[in-house]
């Protein structure tokens, strides 16, 4: 697997940088549309290529993908070509009618983002009103008999204690719970230090997953916690450029959705040879498929289980790529973070955050 | 159902198999399971199940020697559990 696959198995495609929300941890710093975004025709050509590569399914995200006017057209084109779709949404555009339309489609999974079991916890991260919006979308999907949709939670310091309640909420909808790790990517680079789970909480997450792991999806994102003991289910390795990649809204191909930075950009789907060529031949992806050095983790007894953790988490916190994960459960991450020169961590490549509006400025002043 | 040499199997119609350097990936569009087939021989057997009368005939045609039959039966049993392969209903 570490040698890479002929085609990715976890391909994320962010359709647009436009979003109705402005979550403080947004991995792609989304907000405003980019005028270079792929056209409907270009997007369909990419889907043709993915079909020819036998990509089984794609994860569609954004921004808010449903903002795109051709959203349903692309969805239907993908599924019609044998490429299943799972898309992530904040739910703002899933009204009763859209829910029925989605429920009528095959090979479609929907993932609604929710970062707190109550409005206070959720809205602090995702914005005022976003909790109600997400719940309304869930109600609409349930009423339309969509079947088991997914509730997707980014685990933060403020919601670790709510894991049981998230599970109960998912169960109440007949939905599946998915929890993933917060990474310091996009706007998350600025908020990670305040939001990421504390050391004690890391243990809590591990124990909780050990107990409930069978029925909870994780996108394989907590493998750094394997250093606590028995390994969690999953591939348990950093798949960047090997089994994972990102196509961003303007067609740039990155090693993973959490590393939108020039250093991890392998090419663009508009280049000659398209996506296939980037996946199969780009220098970046080839080098990621070479055996990686364990570096500072070489002497750690947990390296086989933890693999030194997440490349994105190290990169955007300024830790060398062969250093320990910033959330290393052995405590090495804390030390590595403490020697990072303030301000030296790389900045995300692109920022589509909406400019602060007058009203928001006023409320900021008022505070 | 346990799998033995007389079992009559086929690749599940909702499963796609994609060749990979290590063997293949099998994806079930219905239950969304992704399974790694980590040996090229397993891939060949799975893809040719439907061409032969039973498992024994398929293994024979794929050149799997009898000493390896048990491990192949075990592999097929686990693939059946994830619905990558299923019982083939034989119609006359
Ligand atoms: S030292 Fe490295 S390998 Fe060991 S637990 Fe920490 S991050 Fe993982
Ligand atoms: S960089 Fe991190 S998020 Fe990306 S594939 Fe590797 S482990 Fe996963």
CSV table of C-alpha atoms and ligand atoms in Angstrom, one decimal:
chain,number,residue,atom,x,y,z
A,1,UNK,CA,0.0,0.0,0.0
A,2,UNK,CA,2.8,2.4,0.9
A,3,UNK,CA,4.0,2.0,-2.7
A,4,UNK,CA,0.8,3.6,-3.9
A,5,UNK,CA,-2.2,2.4,-5.8
A,6,UNK,CA,-2.9,2.6,-9.5
A,7,UNK,CA,-5.8,4.9,-8.6
A,8,UNK,CA,-6.7,6.5,-5.3
A,9,UNK,CA,-9.3,4.9,-3.1
A,10,UNK,CA,-9.9,8.0,-1.1
A,11,UNK,CA,-10.2,10.9,-3.5
A,12,UNK,CA,-11.7,14.1,-2.2
A,13,UNK,CA,-12.9,16.6,-4.7
A,14,UNK,CA,-13.8,20.0,-3.5
A,15,UNK,CA,-16.2,21.4,-6.0
A,16,UNK,CA,-16.1,25.1,-4.9
A,17,UNK,CA,-14.4,27.4,-2.4
A,18,UNK,CA,-17.8,29.1,-2.0
A,19,UNK,CA,-19.5,28.6,1.3
A,20,UNK,CA,-22.4,30.0,3.2
A,21,UNK,CA,-20.6,29.4,6.5
A,22,UNK,CA,-17.1,30.4,7.7
A,23,UNK,CA,-16.1,27.7,10.2
A,24,UNK,CA,-13.1,28.7,12.2
A,25,UNK,CA,-11.3,25.3,11.5
A,26,UNK,CA,-12.1,25.1,7.8
A,27,UNK,CA,-9.4,22.9,6.2
A,28,UNK,CA,-9.7,24.7,2.9
A,29,UNK,CA,-10.2,28.3,4.2
A,30,UNK,CA,-13.4,28.5,2.1
A,31,UNK,CA,-15.8,31.3,1.8
A,32,UNK,CA,-15.7,32.9,-1.7
A,33,UNK,CA,-15.9,31.2,-5.0
A,34,UNK,CA,-12.7,31.2,-7.1
A,35,UNK,CA,-13.2,32.4,-10.6
A,36,UNK,CA,-10.8,29.8,-11.9
A,37,UNK,CA,-13.1,27.0,-10.6
A,38,UNK,CA,-13.7,24.1,-13.1
A,39,UNK,CA,-16.6,24.4,-15.4
A,40,UNK,CA,-19.3,21.8,-15.7
A,41,UNK,CA,-17.7,20.4,-18.8
A,42,UNK,CA,-14.3,20.3,-17.3
A,43,UNK,CA,-15.7,18.6,-14.2
A,44,UNK,CA,-17.4,16.0,-16.4
A,45,UNK,CA,-14.1,15.3,-18.2
A,46,UNK,CA,-12.5,14.7,-14.8
A,47,UNK,CA,-15.3,12.2,-14.0
A,48,UNK,CA,-14.7,10.5,-17.3
A,49,UNK,CA,-11.1,10.0,-16.3
A,50,UNK,CA,-12.0,8.7,-12.9
A,51,UNK,CA,-14.4,6.2,-14.4
A,52,UNK,CA,-11.6,5.0,-16.7
A,53,UNK,CA,-9.3,4.7,-13.8
A,54,UNK,CA,-12.0,2.6,-12.0
A,55,UNK,CA,-12.2,4.9,-9.1
A,56,UNK,CA,-15.1,3.3,-7.1
A,57,UNK,CA,-16.3,6.4,-5.3
A,58,UNK,CA,-15.3,9.9,-4.5
A,59,UNK,CA,-15.8,12.2,-1.6
A,60,UNK,CA,-17.2,15.5,-2.7
A,61,UNK,CA,-16.7,18.5,-0.5
A,62,UNK,CA,-16.0,22.2,-0.6
A,63,UNK,CA,-16.7,24.9,0.5
A,64,UNK,CA,-20.3,24.0,0.4
A,65,UNK,CA,-20.7,21.8,-2.7
A,66,UNK,CA,-24.4,22.3,-3.0
A,67,UNK,CA,-23.8,26.0,-3.8
A,68,UNK,CA,-22.8,25.0,-7.3
A,69,UNK,CA,-25.7,25.3,-9.7
A,70,UNK,CA,-24.6,22.1,-11.5
A,71,UNK,CA,-24.3,20.1,-8.3
A,72,UNK,CA,-27.1,17.7,-9.1
A,73,UNK,CA,-25.9,17.4,-12.7
A,74,UNK,CA,-22.4,16.4,-11.6
A,75,UNK,CA,-23.8,14.0,-9.0
A,76,UNK,CA,-26.0,12.3,-11.5
A,77,UNK,CA,-23.2,12.2,-14.0
A,78,UNK,CA,-20.8,10.6,-11.5
A,79,UNK,CA,-23.2,8.0,-10.3
A,80,UNK,CA,-24.3,7.3,-13.8
A,81,UNK,CA,-20.7,6.4,-14.6
A,82,UNK,CA,-20.4,4.0,-11.8
A,83,UNK,CA,-18.6,6.3,-9.4
A,84,UNK,CA,-20.4,6.4,-6.1
A,85,UNK,CA,-20.5,9.7,-4.3
A,86,UNK,CA,-20.3,10.7,-0.7
A,87,UNK,CA,-20.7,14.3,-0.2
A,88,UNK,CA,-20.1,16.5,2.8
A,89,UNK,CA,-22.4,19.4,3.4
A,90,UNK,CA,-23.5,21.8,6.2
A,91,UNK,CA,-27.1,21.0,5.2
A,92,UNK,CA,-28.2,24.6,4.4
A,93,UNK,CA,-29.5,23.6,1.0
A,94,UNK,CA,-31.2,20.3,1.9
A,95,UNK,CA,-34.9,21.3,2.1
A,96,UNK,CA,-37.7,18.9,1.9
A,97,UNK,CA,-37.8,18.8,-1.9
A,98,UNK,CA,-34.0,18.3,-2.3
A,99,UNK,CA,-34.1,15.6,0.4
A,100,UNK,CA,-36.6,13.7,-1.6
A,101,UNK,CA,-34.5,14.1,-4.8
A,102,UNK,CA,-31.4,12.8,-2.9
A,103,UNK,CA,-33.3,9.9,-1.4
A,104,UNK,CA,-34.2,8.8,-4.9
A,105,UNK,CA,-30.6,8.3,-5.9
A,106,UNK,CA,-28.5,5.2,-5.6
A,107,UNK,CA,-24.8,5.0,-4.6
A,108,UNK,CA,-25.0,8.2,-2.7
A,109,UNK,CA,-23.9,8.9,0.8
A,110,UNK,CA,-24.4,12.2,2.6
A,111,UNK,CA,-22.4,13.5,5.4
A,112,UNK,CA,-23.7,16.4,7.5
A,113,UNK,CA,-21.2,18.3,9.5
A,114,UNK,CA,-21.9,18.9,13.1
A,115,UNK,CA,-19.3,19.9,15.7
A,116,UNK,CA,-21.4,20.0,18.9
A,117,UNK,CA,-24.5,18.2,20.3
A,118,UNK,CA,-26.0,21.6,21.2
A,119,UNK,CA,-26.1,24.9,19.4
A,120,UNK,CA,-23.7,26.6,21.8
A,121,UNK,CA,-20.9,24.1,21.2
A,122,UNK,CA,-21.5,23.8,17.5
A,123,UNK,CA,-22.1,27.4,16.6
A,124,UNK,CA,-19.0,28.6,18.4
A,125,UNK,CA,-17.0,26.8,15.7
A,126,UNK,CA,-19.3,26.6,12.7
A,127,UNK,CA,-21.2,29.9,13.1
A,128,UNK,CA,-24.5,31.2,14.5
A,129,UNK,CA,-27.5,29.2,13.3
A,130,UNK,CA,-25.5,26.4,11.8
A,131,UNK,CA,-26.7,23.9,14.4
A,132,UNK,CA,-30.3,24.5,13.6
A,133,UNK,CA,-29.5,24.3,9.9
A,134,UNK,CA,-27.8,21.0,10.2
A,135,UNK,CA,-30.6,19.5,12.3
A,136,UNK,CA,-33.2,20.7,9.8
A,137,UNK,CA,-31.3,19.0,7.0
A,138,UNK,CA,-31.2,15.8,9.1
A,139,UNK,CA,-34.9,16.0,9.8
A,140,UNK,CA,-35.6,16.5,6.1
A,141,UNK,CA,-33.4,13.5,5.1
A,142,UNK,CA,-35.1,11.3,7.7
A,143,UNK,CA,-38.6,12.4,6.5
A,144,UNK,CA,-37.6,11.6,2.9
A,145,UNK,CA,-36.5,8.1,4.0
A,146,UNK,CA,-33.0,8.8,2.7
A,147,UNK,CA,-31.7,5.9,4.9
A,148,UNK,CA,-28.6,6.0,7.0
A,149,UNK,CA,-26.9,9.3,6.3
A,150,UNK,CA,-23.7,10.2,8.2
A,151,UNK,CA,-23.2,12.8,10.9
A,152,UNK,CA,-19.6,14.0,10.7
A,153,UNK,CA,-17.9,15.5,13.7
A,154,UNK,CA,-14.5,17.1,14.0
A,155,UNK,CA,-13.3,16.3,17.5
A,156,UNK,CA,-12.2,19.3,19.4
A,157,UNK,CA,-11.4,20.1,23.0
A,158,UNK,CA,-15.0,21.3,23.5
A,159,UNK,CA,-16.9,18.2,22.2
A,160,UNK,CA,-14.8,15.3,23.3
A,161,UNK,CA,-17.1,14.9,26.3
A,162,UNK,CA,-20.1,14.8,24.0
A,163,UNK,CA,-19.1,11.6,22.1
A,164,UNK,CA,-21.7,9.5,23.7
A,165,UNK,CA,-24.4,12.1,23.0
A,166,UNK,CA,-23.3,12.3,19.4
A,167,UNK,CA,-23.7,8.6,19.1
A,168,UNK,CA,-27.1,8.8,20.7
A,169,UNK,CA,-28.1,11.5,18.2
A,170,UNK,CA,-26.9,9.5,15.3
A,171,UNK,CA,-28.8,6.5,16.6
A,172,UNK,CA,-32.0,8.5,17.0
A,173,UNK,CA,-31.9,9.2,13.2
A,174,UNK,CA,-30.7,5.7,12.3
A,175,UNK,CA,-27.7,7.6,11.0
A,176,UNK,CA,-24.0,6.6,11.2
A,177,UNK,CA,-21.6,8.6,13.3
A,178,UNK,CA,-18.3,9.6,11.8
A,179,UNK,CA,-15.6,11.4,13.9
A,180,UNK,CA,-12.4,12.8,12.6
A,181,UNK,CA,-9.3,14.4,13.8
A,182,UNK,CA,-8.9,18.2,13.8
A,183,UNK,CA,-5.8,19.2,11.8
A,184,UNK,CA,-4.1,22.6,11.7
A,185,UNK,CA,-5.0,23.1,8.0
A,186,UNK,CA,-6.6,26.1,6.3
A,187,UNK,CA,-8.2,28.4,8.9
A,188,UNK,CA,-7.6,25.5,11.3
A,189,UNK,CA,-3.9,26.6,11.4
A,190,UNK,CA,-5.0,29.6,13.4
A,191,UNK,CA,-7.4,27.9,15.8
A,192,UNK,CA,-5.8,24.5,16.2
A,193,UNK,CA,-3.8,25.5,19.3
A,194,UNK,CA,-6.9,26.4,21.1
A,195,UNK,CA,-9.2,23.7,19.7
A,196,UNK,CA,-7.2,20.5,19.6
A,197,UNK,CA,-7.9,17.9,22.2
A,198,UNK,CA,-5.6,18.0,25.3
A,199,UNK,CA,-3.3,15.1,26.1
A,200,UNK,CA,-5.8,13.7,28.6
A,201,UNK,CA,-8.6,13.9,26.0
A,202,UNK,CA,-6.5,12.0,23.4
A,203,UNK,CA,-6.7,9.0,25.8
A,204,UNK,CA,-10.4,9.6,26.2
A,205,UNK,CA,-10.9,9.5,22.4
A,206,UNK,CA,-8.8,6.3,22.1
A,207,UNK,CA,-10.7,4.5,24.8
A,208,UNK,CA,-14.0,5.6,23.4
A,209,UNK,CA,-13.0,4.4,19.9
A,210,UNK,CA,-11.8,1.1,21.4
A,211,UNK,CA,-15.3,0.6,22.9
A,212,UNK,CA,-17.4,1.9,20.0
A,213,UNK,CA,-15.0,1.6,17.0
A,214,UNK,CA,-17.0,-1.1,15.2
A,215,UNK,CA,-20.0,1.2,14.6
A,216,UNK,CA,-18.2,4.5,14.2
A,217,UNK,CA,-16.4,5.8,11.1
A,218,UNK,CA,-13.2,7.7,11.5
A,219,UNK,CA,-11.8,8.2,8.0
A,220,UNK,CA,-8.8,6.4,9.5
A,221,UNK,CA,-7.8,9.6,11.0
A,222,UNK,CA,-6.8,8.7,14.6
A,223,UNK,CA,-3.9,6.2,13.9
A,224,UNK,CA,-1.5,8.4,15.9
A,225,UNK,CA,-3.5,7.1,18.9
A,226,UNK,CA,-2.4,3.6,18.2
A,227,UNK,CA,0.7,4.3,20.3
A,228,UNK,CA,-1.6,3.9,23.3
A,229,UNK,CA,-1.8,0.1,22.7
A,230,UNK,CA,-3.9,-2.0,20.4
A,231,UNK,CA,-4.4,-0.6,17.0
A,232,UNK,CA,-7.7,0.9,15.9
A,233,UNK,CA,-9.4,-0.6,12.8
A,234,UNK,CA,-8.3,0.9,9.4
A,235,UNK,CA,-5.3,1.2,7.1
A,236,UNK,CA,-3.3,2.9,9.9
A,237,UNK,CA,-0.9,4.9,7.8
A,238,UNK,CA,-0.6,8.3,6.2
A,239,UNK,CA,-2.2,7.7,2.8
A,240,UNK,CA,-1.2,11.1,1.3
A,241,UNK,CA,-0.3,10.6,-2.4
A,242,UNK,CA,-0.4,6.9,-2.0
A,243,UNK,CA,-4.1,6.1,-1.5
A,244,UNK,CA,-5.4,9.6,-0.8
A,245,UNK,CA,-5.5,12.8,-2.7
A,246,UNK,CA,-7.4,16.0,-3.2
A,247,UNK,CA,-8.6,17.8,-6.4
A,248,UNK,CA,-9.4,21.3,-5.3
A,249,UNK,CA,-12.0,23.6,-7.0
A,250,UNK,CA,-9.5,25.0,-9.5
A,251,UNK,CA,-8.3,21.6,-10.5
A,252,UNK,CA,-5.1,21.5,-8.5
A,253,UNK,CA,-4.2,18.1,-7.2
A,254,UNK,CA,-2.8,17.9,-3.7
A,255,UNK,CA,-1.5,14.9,-1.7
A,256,UNK,CA,-4.4,15.1,0.7
A,257,UNK,CA,-7.2,17.5,1.6
A,258,UNK,CA,-5.3,18.7,4.6
A,259,UNK,CA,-2.2,19.9,2.8
A,260,UNK,CA,-3.3,22.7,0.5
A,261,UNK,CA,0.2,24.2,0.1
A,262,UNK,CA,2.6,24.4,-2.9
A,263,UNK,CA,4.9,21.9,-1.3
A,264,UNK,CA,2.2,19.2,-1.7
A,265,UNK,CA,0.8,20.3,-5.0
A,266,UNK,CA,1.4,17.6,-7.6
A,267,UNK,CA,-0.2,19.2,-10.7
A,268,UNK,CA,-3.5,20.2,-12.1
A,269,UNK,CA,-6.2,18.2,-13.9
A,270,UNK,CA,-6.1,20.8,-16.7
A,271,UNK,CA,-2.5,19.9,-17.4
A,272,UNK,CA,-1.7,17.6,-20.3
A,273,UNK,CA,-2.4,14.0,-19.4
A,274,UNK,CA,-5.0,15.1,-16.9
A,275,UNK,CA,-5.5,13.7,-13.4
A,276,UNK,CA,-4.1,10.2,-14.4
A,277,UNK,CA,-0.8,11.6,-15.3
A,278,UNK,CA,-0.6,13.6,-12.1
A,279,UNK,CA,-1.5,10.5,-10.0
A,280,UNK,CA,0.8,8.1,-11.7
A,281,UNK,CA,3.8,10.3,-12.7
A,282,UNK,CA,4.1,13.4,-10.6
A,283,UNK,CA,7.4,13.7,-8.9
A,284,UNK,CA,5.7,14.6,-5.6
A,285,UNK,CA,3.5,11.5,-5.5
A,286,UNK,CA,6.4,9.3,-6.6
A,287,UNK,CA,8.5,10.6,-3.8
A,288,UNK,CA,5.7,10.1,-1.3
A,289,UNK,CA,5.6,6.5,-2.4
A,290,UNK,CA,9.2,5.9,-1.5
A,291,UNK,CA,10.0,4.4,1.9
A,292,UNK,CA,9.9,7.3,4.4
A,293,UNK,CA,12.5,7.8,7.1
A,294,UNK,CA,11.2,7.4,10.7
A,295,UNK,CA,13.5,10.3,11.7
A,296,UNK,CA,13.0,11.4,15.2
A,297,UNK,CA,10.5,8.6,15.8
A,298,UNK,CA,13.0,5.9,14.9
A,299,UNK,CA,13.8,5.0,18.5
A,300,UNK,CA,10.2,5.0,19.6
A,301,UNK,CA,8.7,1.6,20.4
A,302,UNK,CA,5.3,2.7,19.0
A,303,UNK,CA,6.5,3.7,15.6
A,304,UNK,CA,5.0,0.6,13.9
A,305,UNK,CA,1.6,1.4,15.3
A,306,UNK,CA,1.7,5.2,15.0
A,307,UNK,CA,3.9,5.7,11.9
A,308,UNK,CA,4.9,9.1,13.2
A,309,UNK,CA,1.4,10.4,12.8
A,310,UNK,CA,-0.1,12.9,10.3
A,311,UNK,CA,2.1,14.8,7.8
A,312,UNK,CA,-0.3,17.7,7.6
A,313,UNK,CA,-0.4,18.1,11.4
A,314,UNK,CA,3.4,18.3,11.5
A,315,UNK,CA,3.7,20.5,8.5
A,316,UNK,CA,1.3,23.3,9.5
A,317,UNK,CA,2.6,23.4,13.1
A,318,UNK,CA,6.1,23.8,11.9
A,319,UNK,CA,7.4,20.4,13.0
A,320,UNK,CA,9.8,18.7,10.6
A,321,UNK,CA,8.1,16.0,8.5
A,322,UNK,CA,10.3,13.3,10.0
A,323,UNK,CA,9.5,14.6,13.5
A,324,UNK,CA,6.8,13.4,15.9
A,325,UNK,CA,3.1,14.2,15.5
A,326,UNK,CA,2.2,17.4,17.4
A,327,UNK,CA,-0.3,15.2,19.3
A,328,UNK,CA,2.2,12.4,19.9
A,329,UNK,CA,0.8,10.5,22.9
A,330,UNK,CA,4.3,9.9,24.2
A,331,UNK,CA,4.6,13.7,24.7
A,332,UNK,CA,7.3,14.1,22.1
A,333,UNK,CA,5.0,16.4,20.1
A,334,UNK,CA,4.7,18.9,22.9
A,335,UNK,CA,8.5,19.1,23.0
A,336,UNK,CA,8.8,19.4,19.2
A,337,UNK,CA,6.2,22.2,19.3
A,338,UNK,CA,8.0,24.1,22.0
A,339,UNK,CA,11.1,24.4,19.8
A,340,UNK,CA,9.3,25.7,16.7
A,341,UNK,CA,10.2,29.3,16.1
A,342,UNK,CA,7.1,31.4,16.6
A,343,UNK,CA,5.7,32.4,13.1
A,344,UNK,CA,7.9,29.9,11.3
A,345,UNK,CA,5.2,27.4,10.5
A,346,UNK,CA,4.2,27.4,6.8
A,347,UNK,CA,1.0,29.3,5.9
A,348,UNK,CA,-1.8,27.6,3.9
A,349,UNK,CA,-1.4,28.4,0.2
A,350,UNK,CA,-4.8,29.9,-0.5
A,351,UNK,CA,-7.3,31.8,1.4
A,352,UNK,CA,-10.9,32.2,0.2
A,353,UNK,CA,-12.2,33.6,3.5
A,354,UNK,CA,-14.8,36.2,2.9
A,355,UNK,CA,-13.7,39.8,3.7
A,356,UNK,CA,-15.0,40.9,7.1
A,357,UNK,CA,-18.3,42.6,6.3
A,358,UNK,CA,-19.4,46.0,7.8
A,359,UNK,CA,-21.9,44.4,10.2
A,360,UNK,CA,-19.4,41.9,11.3
A,361,UNK,CA,-16.8,44.6,11.8
A,362,UNK,CA,-19.3,46.4,14.0
A,363,UNK,CA,-20.0,43.4,16.2
A,364,UNK,CA,-16.2,42.9,16.5
A,365,UNK,CA,-15.9,46.5,17.6
A,366,UNK,CA,-18.9,46.2,19.9
A,367,UNK,CA,-17.2,43.3,21.6
B,1,UNK,CA,-23.2,-21.5,4.4
B,2,UNK,CA,-19.8,-23.0,4.6
B,3,UNK,CA,-17.6,-23.1,1.6
B,4,UNK,CA,-16.2,-26.3,0.3
B,5,UNK,CA,-14.9,-27.6,-3.0
B,6,UNK,CA,-18.4,-28.3,-4.2
B,7,UNK,CA,-19.7,-24.8,-3.6
B,8,UNK,CA,-21.0,-23.0,-6.6
B,9,UNK,CA,-20.0,-19.4,-6.4
B,10,UNK,CA,-19.8,-16.2,-8.4
B,11,UNK,CA,-18.5,-12.7,-8.0
B,12,UNK,CA,-21.3,-10.6,-6.6
B,13,UNK,CA,-22.8,-8.5,-9.5
B,14,UNK,CA,-22.5,-5.3,-7.5
B,15,UNK,CA,-18.7,-5.8,-7.0
B,16,UNK,CA,-16.0,-4.1,-9.1
B,17,UNK,CA,-12.5,-5.5,-9.1
B,18,UNK,CA,-9.6,-3.2,-9.9
B,19,UNK,CA,-6.1,-4.6,-10.5
B,20,UNK,CA,-3.4,-3.2,-8.3
B,21,UNK,CA,0.3,-4.0,-8.0
B,22,UNK,CA,-0.3,-6.2,-4.9
B,23,UNK,CA,-3.3,-8.0,-6.3
B,24,UNK,CA,-6.6,-6.1,-6.6
B,25,UNK,CA,-9.2,-4.0,-4.8
B,26,UNK,CA,-12.7,-5.2,-4.7
B,27,UNK,CA,-15.5,-2.7,-4.1
B,28,UNK,CA,-19.0,-3.6,-3.3
B,29,UNK,CA,-21.3,-0.8,-4.4
B,30,UNK,CA,-24.2,-2.1,-2.3
B,31,UNK,CA,-22.6,-2.4,1.1
B,32,UNK,CA,-19.8,0.0,0.3
B,33,UNK,CA,-17.1,-2.4,1.4
B,34,UNK,CA,-13.6,-2.1,0.1
B,35,UNK,CA,-11.6,-5.3,0.3
B,36,UNK,CA,-8.0,-5.8,-0.4
B,37,UNK,CA,-7.3,-9.0,-2.4
B,38,UNK,CA,-3.6,-9.4,-1.6
B,39,UNK,CA,-2.6,-12.1,-3.9
B,40,UNK,CA,-2.9,-12.3,-7.7
B,41,UNK,CA,-4.0,-15.9,-7.4
B,42,UNK,CA,-6.9,-14.9,-5.2
B,43,UNK,CA,-7.9,-12.3,-7.8
B,44,UNK,CA,-7.8,-14.8,-10.6
B,45,UNK,CA,-9.9,-17.3,-8.7
B,46,UNK,CA,-12.5,-14.8,-7.7
B,47,UNK,CA,-12.8,-13.5,-11.2
B,48,UNK,CA,-13.2,-17.0,-12.7
B,49,UNK,CA,-15.6,-18.5,-10.2
B,50,UNK,CA,-18.6,-18.0,-12.5
B,51,UNK,CA,-16.9,-19.7,-15.5
B,52,UNK,CA,-16.6,-23.1,-13.8
B,53,UNK,CA,-19.0,-25.6,-12.3
B,54,UNK,CA,-17.7,-25.3,-8.8
B,55,UNK,CA,-14.9,-24.1,-6.6
B,56,UNK,CA,-12.8,-27.3,-7.2
B,57,UNK,CA,-13.0,-26.7,-11.0
B,58,UNK,CA,-12.1,-23.1,-10.6
B,59,UNK,CA,-9.1,-23.8,-8.4
B,60,UNK,CA,-8.0,-26.5,-10.9
B,61,UNK,CA,-8.3,-24.1,-13.8
B,62,UNK,CA,-6.3,-21.5,-12.0
B,63,UNK,CA,-3.5,-23.9,-11.2
B,64,UNK,CA,-4.0,-23.9,-7.5
B,65,UNK,CA,-2.4,-27.0,-6.1
B,66,UNK,CA,-4.4,-29.1,-3.6
B,67,UNK,CA,-2.0,-28.2,-0.7
B,68,UNK,CA,-3.3,-24.6,-1.0
B,69,UNK,CA,-7.0,-25.5,-1.2
B,70,UNK,CA,-7.7,-25.0,2.5
B,71,UNK,CA,-6.3,-21.5,2.5
B,72,UNK,CA,-8.3,-20.6,-0.6
B,73,UNK,CA,-11.5,-22.0,1.0
B,74,UNK,CA,-10.9,-19.8,4.0
B,75,UNK,CA,-10.3,-16.8,1.8
B,76,UNK,CA,-13.5,-17.5,-0.1
B,77,UNK,CA,-15.4,-17.9,3.1
B,78,UNK,CA,-14.4,-14.5,4.3
B,79,UNK,CA,-15.1,-12.9,0.9
B,80,UNK,CA,-18.5,-14.5,1.1
B,81,UNK,CA,-19.1,-12.9,4.5
B,82,UNK,CA,-18.4,-9.5,3.0
B,83,UNK,CA,-20.6,-10.3,0.1
B,84,UNK,CA,-17.8,-10.0,-2.5
B,85,UNK,CA,-18.6,-13.5,-3.7
B,86,UNK,CA,-22.0,-15.2,-3.3
B,87,UNK,CA,-23.7,-18.4,-4.0
B,88,UNK,CA,-24.6,-18.8,-7.7
B,89,UNK,CA,-28.0,-20.0,-8.4
B,90,UNK,CA,-27.7,-22.5,-11.2
B,91,UNK,CA,-30.6,-22.6,-13.6
B,92,UNK,CA,-30.9,-25.5,-16.0
C,1,LIG,S1,7.4,9.4,19.0
C,1,LIG,FE1,6.7,9.4,16.9
C,1,LIG,S2,6.1,7.2,16.5
C,1,LIG,FE2,6.3,7.5,18.7
C,1,LIG,S3,4.3,7.9,19.5
C,1,LIG,FE3,5.3,9.8,19.1
C,1,LIG,S4,4.7,10.4,17.0
C,1,LIG,FE4,4.3,8.2,17.3
C,2,LIG,S1,-1.3,14.1,5.8
C,2,LIG,FE1,-2.5,13.5,7.6
C,2,LIG,S2,-4.7,13.8,6.9
C,2,LIG,FE2,-3.4,13.7,5.1
C,2,LIG,S3,-3.3,11.5,4.5
C,2,LIG,FE3,-1.6,11.9,5.8
C,2,LIG,S4,-2.3,11.4,7.9
C,2,LIG,FE4,-4.1,11.7,6.6
